Amino acid sequence: MTQPTTSKILSFLDPASPQPWASFIEQIDRVAPHLGKLGYWLETLKHPKRVLNVAIPIQLDDGTLAHFEGFRVHHNLSRGPGKGGVRFHPNVTMNEVMALSGWMTIKNAALNLPFGGAKGGVRVDPKSLSLAELERLTRRYTSEIGFLIGPNKDIPAPDVGTDEQTMAWIMDTYSVNHGATMTGVVTGKPISLGGSLGRREATGRGVFVAAREAGLLQGVAVKDARVVVQGFGNVGSITALCFANAGARIIALQDASGSVANPNGIDVAAAIAYVKAGGKLIDMQGVEVISTNDFWMLSSDFLVPAALEGQIDAELAERLDTKIIVEGANGPTLPEADDVLTRRGITVVPDVIANAGGVTVSYFEWVQDFSSFFWSEQEINGRLEKIMAAAFHDVAQLAVERKVSLRTAAFIIACTRILAARDRRGLYP
Ligand code: NAD
């Protein structure tokens, strides 16, 4: 059977700003030749199952009324309930949340977790609100998307600009509205509310495991490696710390405040403590402030983009001087840049594998909440190591067999699982 072609940009999206959804679609298109008969169903991944756009009115501390825009997207639920974070950032758009939800579908399937893909966001600068305003915003957002989420339907988690306190408010609001404490509605919660040991560090730890395994294959040792990390939040800071603890030198860091470098290695633990206490990376002692261009031009063994999507375009990819890029962030490399990096022999460990440690431990948290039986941190980290390393090597092996990039190999594995489920379930009616 042949399929009608459909436009790459859905009608309600702004054709003038196609990113990052267009990148996701391009990545899906690249898998098409590798799916055999399951390719019949591929088009379903180009259409999010459902999208929700909500208004979030809250009263500010000074009594004025403010409206914020919120989103929740279910991209694909063929293999299980939706799973994906909630982003609070001033530039969040429906297009971005759709792409992020699509990458969650792929990531969950690539790791063989029993989840579909979802994502949410609120267009807000969380730093501009007081704690009380942030709580009101989070609770109203939760109520507005309340009919979409639930322990068996869609389970949010932290992302950029949200943390375990945000998850606690979502869990409480949902529980109050349902008349029962339902810890399994979110992951990344505080330990005292059914959170999992090791969840906060899981994404960064997983990025490090993926980097280490890629290094083993490429003959790039972690010990004494020069590492550059963009983004120094949850993912970037823990990734940098894991590298430093393994004997690597973190020669440069960048966050929203700017870029800093030290060729002898930045004291990552001190940087984390400094930023946690409210300081800016660029004001830290023992580092030199450098320009954004100089940051990207540094020679390194591992480069870890761990901030936002769309950071590495084709032009930058031509100039990067690194051996292995490990995507801590979701979607940091544009498809055209992927092609340049492949041509230049620079390995890219794709987001859907590299940063999957967070959702993997989120899965452990969800399982623990359902059984009300909690595991030790050692058990969690041991299982995370095993799952991450195995997933990386499965992808690496397929990439060699099919002569494709690690990203396309990860998409082949994931799409095969998702579309096989779609095929078995069939269409209704
Ligand atoms: P975070 O809010 O904790 O940190 C974000 C960091 O990026 C901050 O240091 C911020 O200063 C920096 N940043 C923001 N804008 C920047 C810019 N223009 N240039 C340079 N730095 C900038 O967020 P996070 O949870 O660490 O998430 C980072 C990335 O990792 C996102 O792409 C997110 O989707 C992805 N991710 C997060 C998780 C998780 O468990 N938190 C899991 C998987 C993937």
XYZ file of C-alpha atoms and ligand atoms in Angstrom:
473
model
C 0.000 0.000 0.000
C 1.299 3.470 -0.773
C 0.884 6.421 1.510
C -0.149 9.948 0.676
C 2.636 12.429 1.387
C 1.975 14.994 4.077
C 3.563 18.319 4.818
C 6.624 18.221 7.058
C 5.342 21.121 9.140
C 1.900 20.677 10.681
C -0.674 23.300 9.776
C -0.823 24.949 13.199
C 2.947 25.490 13.360
C 4.607 28.641 12.081
C 6.269 27.699 8.739
C 8.746 30.552 9.237
C 10.144 28.902 12.422
C 10.244 25.203 11.609
C 12.842 24.201 14.239
C 13.251 21.962 16.176
C 10.270 19.863 14.983
C 11.745 19.956 11.442
C 14.962 18.370 12.770
C 12.973 15.565 14.371
C 11.091 14.919 11.106
C 14.361 14.899 9.173
C 15.785 12.328 11.606
C 12.657 10.179 11.149
C 12.957 10.435 7.342
C 16.518 9.137 7.555
C 15.299 5.862 9.118
C 12.787 5.122 6.344
C 15.086 2.996 4.131
C 15.937 0.733 7.086
C 12.540 -0.410 8.330
C 11.357 -2.933 5.750
C 7.605 -3.574 5.937
C 7.265 -1.592 9.185
C 8.055 1.501 7.115
C 4.350 1.476 6.239
C 3.670 2.936 9.697
C 6.485 5.503 9.814
C 4.195 8.409 8.951
C 2.468 7.969 12.338
C 5.627 9.283 14.024
C 5.327 12.560 12.102
C 2.019 13.344 13.825
C 1.892 13.875 17.585
C -1.030 11.885 19.010
C -2.390 14.914 20.851
C -1.264 18.432 21.723
C -2.687 20.654 24.433
C -2.189 24.405 24.722
C -3.366 25.953 28.010
C -3.655 29.422 29.513
C -2.265 29.710 33.041
C -3.609 32.769 34.846
C -2.030 33.507 38.233
C -2.076 36.349 40.679
C 1.386 37.840 41.203
C 2.569 38.806 44.686
C 1.704 42.481 44.028
C -1.923 41.536 43.225
C -1.706 41.939 39.454
C -2.953 39.230 37.093
C -0.484 37.492 34.767
C -1.182 34.940 32.043
C 1.342 32.319 30.938
C 1.135 29.831 28.089
C 1.570 26.114 28.801
C 1.814 22.956 26.710
C 1.615 19.188 27.074
C 2.122 16.886 24.105
C 1.606 13.135 23.780
C 3.704 12.195 20.786
C 3.166 8.431 20.685
C 1.690 5.997 23.220
C 1.976 2.746 21.261
C 4.291 1.112 23.828
C 2.982 2.506 27.107
C 2.012 5.656 29.005
C 3.580 8.970 28.031
C 6.818 9.934 29.734
C 8.742 13.166 29.462
C 9.794 16.270 31.341
C 8.294 19.690 31.899
C 10.360 22.702 30.790
C 10.002 26.204 32.261
C 11.820 28.593 29.921
C 10.924 31.971 28.337
C 11.389 30.605 24.785
C 9.280 27.435 25.079
C 7.004 26.941 22.049
C 4.584 24.241 20.932
C 7.032 23.381 18.141
C 9.811 22.785 20.692
C 7.628 20.713 23.024
C 6.491 18.572 20.084
C 10.083 17.844 19.068
C 11.063 17.069 22.653
C 8.087 14.697 22.971
C 9.125 12.954 19.744
C 12.654 12.458 21.034
C 11.162 10.968 24.223
C 9.250 8.404 22.122
C 12.503 7.401 20.425
C 14.566 7.452 23.643
C 12.151 5.298 25.637
C 11.991 2.748 22.843
C 15.764 2.799 22.233
C 16.245 1.878 25.910
C 13.313 -0.571 25.707
C 11.467 1.199 28.544
C 7.698 0.514 28.549
C 6.772 4.144 27.848
C 5.593 6.306 24.990
C 6.829 9.852 24.458
C 5.438 13.042 26.008
C 6.706 16.470 27.009
C 5.414 19.665 28.557
C 6.433 23.238 29.052
C 5.497 26.684 30.244
C 6.678 29.849 28.518
C 8.079 31.588 31.583
C 11.381 32.683 33.060
C 11.181 30.888 36.412
C 13.894 33.159 37.826
C 11.591 36.151 37.374
C 8.973 34.736 39.777
C 8.987 34.445 43.571
C 8.754 30.955 45.043
C 5.081 31.532 45.897
C 4.324 32.693 42.328
C 6.168 29.687 40.917
C 4.104 27.373 43.116
C 0.824 28.966 41.953
C 1.964 28.714 38.312
C 2.946 25.042 38.677
C -0.288 24.086 40.451
C -2.503 25.863 37.901
C -0.553 24.299 35.016
C -1.013 20.879 36.655
C -4.758 21.416 36.992
C -5.023 22.531 33.354
C -3.211 19.442 32.026
C -4.665 17.212 34.773
C -6.888 15.164 32.491
C -3.899 14.110 30.371
C -1.498 13.000 33.114
C -1.645 10.119 35.595
C 0.489 7.168 36.758
C -0.919 4.994 33.949
C -1.371 7.760 31.370
C 1.498 10.234 31.303
C 4.197 10.783 33.910
C 6.020 14.174 33.911
C 9.573 14.699 35.216
C 12.024 17.615 35.585
C 13.640 19.329 32.592
C 15.224 22.750 32.044
C 14.003 25.196 34.690
C 12.151 22.619 36.821
C 13.338 20.461 39.694
C 12.196 18.120 42.450
C 10.233 20.909 44.171
C 8.260 21.453 40.938
C 7.537 17.697 40.849
C 6.383 17.794 44.498
C 3.848 20.545 43.659
C 2.607 18.633 40.585
C 2.253 15.442 42.645
C 0.405 17.234 45.449
C -1.967 19.106 43.104
C -2.802 15.955 41.152
C -3.276 13.960 44.374
C -5.550 16.580 45.951
C -7.663 16.729 42.780
C -7.990 12.918 42.805
C -8.612 12.480 46.538
C -5.675 10.099 47.029
C -1.909 10.422 47.317
C -0.580 9.277 43.938
C 3.191 9.360 44.020
C 3.563 7.620 40.639
C 2.167 10.580 38.687
C 5.634 12.186 38.451
C 9.259 11.103 38.704
C 12.217 13.134 39.878
C 10.366 13.801 43.163
C 11.998 14.408 46.538
C 13.011 11.145 48.256
C 10.571 11.947 51.072
C 7.648 11.726 48.596
C 8.561 8.442 46.921
C 11.457 9.732 44.816
C 14.295 7.419 43.879
C 17.817 7.516 45.172
C 20.170 8.445 42.347
C 17.502 10.094 40.140
C 18.907 13.625 40.414
C 22.335 12.505 39.205
C 21.080 9.845 36.768
C 21.134 11.829 33.510
C 24.669 13.149 34.011
C 25.885 9.764 35.202
C 24.365 8.147 32.098
C 25.971 10.754 29.813
C 29.310 9.854 31.356
C 28.739 6.091 30.890
C 27.808 6.632 27.227
C 30.893 8.841 26.738
C 33.190 6.335 28.406
C 31.862 3.440 26.281
C 32.171 5.505 23.079
C 35.725 6.411 24.112
C 36.555 2.734 24.599
C 35.474 1.981 21.015
C 37.357 4.977 19.592
C 40.521 4.561 21.647
C 39.933 7.820 23.561
C 40.570 7.236 27.259
C 38.626 9.203 29.859
C 41.640 9.513 32.131
C 43.478 12.749 31.277
C 40.912 13.515 28.542
C 40.211 17.202 27.838
C 36.486 17.791 28.251
C 34.342 20.812 27.295
C 30.801 21.062 28.707
C 28.061 23.493 27.604
C 25.329 23.904 30.248
C 26.037 23.630 33.943
C 22.625 22.688 35.320
C 21.477 19.264 36.395
C 22.902 17.401 33.382
C 26.061 19.400 32.620
C 27.273 19.708 36.199
C 26.929 16.009 37.070
C 28.444 14.941 33.742
C 31.422 17.230 34.403
C 31.763 15.879 37.937
C 31.726 12.246 36.751
C 34.410 13.038 34.165
C 36.528 14.861 36.765
C 36.150 11.993 39.253
C 37.377 9.607 36.540
C 40.567 11.644 36.047
C 39.537 13.823 33.088
C 40.281 17.553 32.881
C 37.289 19.855 32.425
C 38.993 22.579 30.402
C 35.911 24.748 29.748
C 32.336 25.255 30.908
C 29.538 27.436 29.596
C 26.181 28.430 31.028
C 23.693 31.208 30.343
C 26.062 33.680 32.079
C 28.993 32.990 29.705
C 32.013 30.743 29.139
C 35.000 29.991 31.368
C 38.192 28.002 30.806
C 41.209 26.624 32.592
C 43.595 24.456 30.535
C 44.750 22.687 33.720
C 41.213 21.666 34.636
C 38.379 23.486 36.410
C 37.575 22.429 39.987
C 34.084 21.093 39.182
C 32.999 20.417 42.772
C 33.910 24.012 43.682
C 32.027 25.302 40.609
C 28.909 23.343 41.591
C 29.057 24.713 45.147
C 29.614 28.257 43.800
C 26.645 28.126 41.405
C 24.428 26.423 44.003
C 25.148 29.310 46.375
C 23.827 31.734 43.732
C 27.116 32.665 42.040
C 27.677 32.930 38.290
C 30.234 30.718 36.536
C 31.904 33.799 35.036
C 32.529 35.274 38.506
C 34.285 32.149 39.810
C 37.905 32.170 40.942
C 40.519 30.076 39.117
C 39.028 30.407 35.618
C 39.473 32.719 32.667
C 36.357 34.185 31.054
C 36.408 33.467 27.295
C 34.147 34.368 24.369
C 31.480 32.009 23.068
C 33.455 31.571 19.858
C 36.662 30.685 21.747
C 34.660 28.191 23.829
C 33.534 26.290 20.738
C 36.987 26.458 19.114
C 38.837 24.803 22.017
C 40.597 21.567 21.167
C 39.108 18.704 23.223
C 38.642 14.936 23.397
C 34.996 15.043 24.519
C 32.526 17.868 23.873
C 29.264 17.664 25.840
C 26.465 20.046 24.789
C 24.145 19.910 27.830
C 22.078 23.118 27.543
C 19.496 23.529 24.780
C 18.670 22.254 21.290
C 19.993 23.635 17.990
C 23.448 24.611 19.275
C 25.627 22.952 16.608
C 24.830 23.929 13.021
C 26.684 22.911 9.859
C 28.977 25.954 9.952
C 30.052 25.312 13.561
C 30.393 21.575 12.857
C 33.039 22.410 10.204
C 35.117 24.237 12.811
C 34.830 22.047 15.928
C 38.070 20.484 17.128
C 36.975 17.470 19.167
C 36.910 13.679 18.882
C 33.602 12.665 20.461
C 30.439 14.725 20.948
C 28.146 13.356 23.648
C 24.693 14.931 23.564
C 23.635 15.643 27.135
C 20.970 18.044 25.846
C 18.061 17.029 23.654
C 18.525 17.970 20.000
C 21.728 20.057 20.242
C 22.971 19.003 16.761
C 21.083 19.936 13.577
C 20.769 17.196 10.890
C 23.027 19.126 8.449
C 25.649 19.353 11.191
C 25.372 15.589 11.724
C 26.373 15.092 8.079
C 29.381 17.394 8.427
C 30.528 15.663 11.620
C 30.180 12.224 10.009
C 32.268 13.392 7.051
C 34.918 14.801 9.417
C 35.073 11.534 11.411
C 33.805 13.091 14.647
C 31.654 10.596 16.583
C 28.298 11.864 17.866
C 26.699 9.875 20.684
C 23.068 10.920 20.137
C 20.800 12.381 22.806
C 18.332 9.497 22.593
C 21.029 7.215 24.035
C 23.457 9.595 25.771
C 20.977 11.371 28.061
C 18.638 8.406 28.624
C 19.982 7.771 32.136
C 17.414 10.189 33.585
C 14.373 8.467 32.136
C 15.861 5.070 32.955
C 16.026 5.901 36.658
C 12.625 7.602 36.304
C 11.386 4.177 35.195
C 12.979 2.647 38.307
C 11.251 5.343 40.409
C 7.860 4.618 38.829
C 8.279 0.877 39.423
C 9.314 1.502 43.052
C 6.268 3.770 43.592
C 3.896 1.117 42.241
C 5.358 -1.599 44.447
C 6.037 0.730 47.438
C 9.364 -1.048 47.731
C 12.508 1.039 47.447
C 15.930 0.015 46.199
C 19.389 0.995 47.448
C 21.392 3.622 45.551
C 23.986 0.983 44.754
C 21.324 -1.214 43.150
C 19.993 1.719 41.119
C 23.400 2.863 39.885
C 24.421 -0.712 39.063
C 21.284 -1.292 36.960
C 21.682 2.112 35.289
C 25.311 1.317 34.292
C 24.284 -2.035 32.841
C 21.307 -0.723 30.853
C 23.164 2.321 29.500
C 26.275 0.383 28.458
C 24.194 -2.380 26.810
C 22.009 0.135 24.939
C 25.089 2.005 23.695
C 26.776 -1.174 22.426
C 23.597 -2.438 20.696
C 23.410 0.868 18.841
C 27.143 0.914 18.055
C 26.979 -2.639 16.662
C 23.992 -1.849 14.429
C 25.714 1.327 13.215
C 28.655 -0.782 12.009
C 26.402 -3.448 10.444
C 24.237 -0.950 8.554
C 27.033 1.573 7.912
C 24.986 4.403 9.457
C 25.577 6.989 12.185
C 24.941 6.142 15.836
C 21.869 8.400 15.668
C 20.323 6.597 12.713
C 21.138 3.242 14.339
C 19.399 4.323 17.571
C 16.396 5.513 15.532
C 16.275 2.184 13.644
C 16.193 0.201 16.912
C 13.599 2.515 18.455
C 11.347 2.872 15.399
C 11.352 -0.888 14.855
C 10.056 -1.421 18.405
C 7.473 1.382 18.217
C 6.158 0.478 14.783
C 6.004 -3.245 15.590
C 3.724 -2.290 18.507
C 1.694 -0.033 16.196
C 1.415 -2.836 13.657
C 0.209 -5.368 16.270
C -2.267 -2.938 17.812
C -3.641 -1.950 14.422
C -5.820 1.056 13.711
C -9.084 1.726 15.449
C -11.746 1.593 14.084
P 18.946 22.962 33.874
O 17.893 23.995 33.869
O 19.289 22.275 35.136
O 20.317 23.584 33.266
C 20.377 24.222 32.026
C 21.759 24.826 31.890
O 21.909 25.374 30.578
C 22.035 25.978 32.854
O 23.362 25.905 33.300
C 21.842 27.218 31.984
O 22.577 28.337 32.461
C 22.388 26.710 30.681
N 21.936 27.498 29.542
C 20.691 27.970 29.275
N 20.698 28.685 28.134
C 21.965 28.644 27.677
C 22.606 29.191 26.549
N 21.932 29.915 25.643
N 23.921 28.964 26.386
C 24.607 28.221 27.276
N 24.070 27.688 28.370
C 22.754 27.890 28.560
O 18.520 21.900 32.750
P 18.972 20.378 32.623
O 17.949 19.548 33.315
O 20.405 20.250 32.961
O 18.757 20.139 31.066
C 19.750 20.457 30.097
C 19.468 19.697 28.809
O 19.451 18.281 29.111
C 18.122 19.982 28.154
O 18.261 19.838 26.748
C 17.222 18.867 28.673
O 16.116 18.618 27.838
C 18.214 17.717 28.664
N 17.846 16.603 29.540
C 17.619 16.762 30.863
C 17.307 15.667 31.659
C 17.117 15.772 33.145
O 16.963 14.720 33.786
N 17.159 16.931 33.745
C 17.200 14.397 31.068
C 17.460 14.261 29.698
C 17.791 15.366 28.948
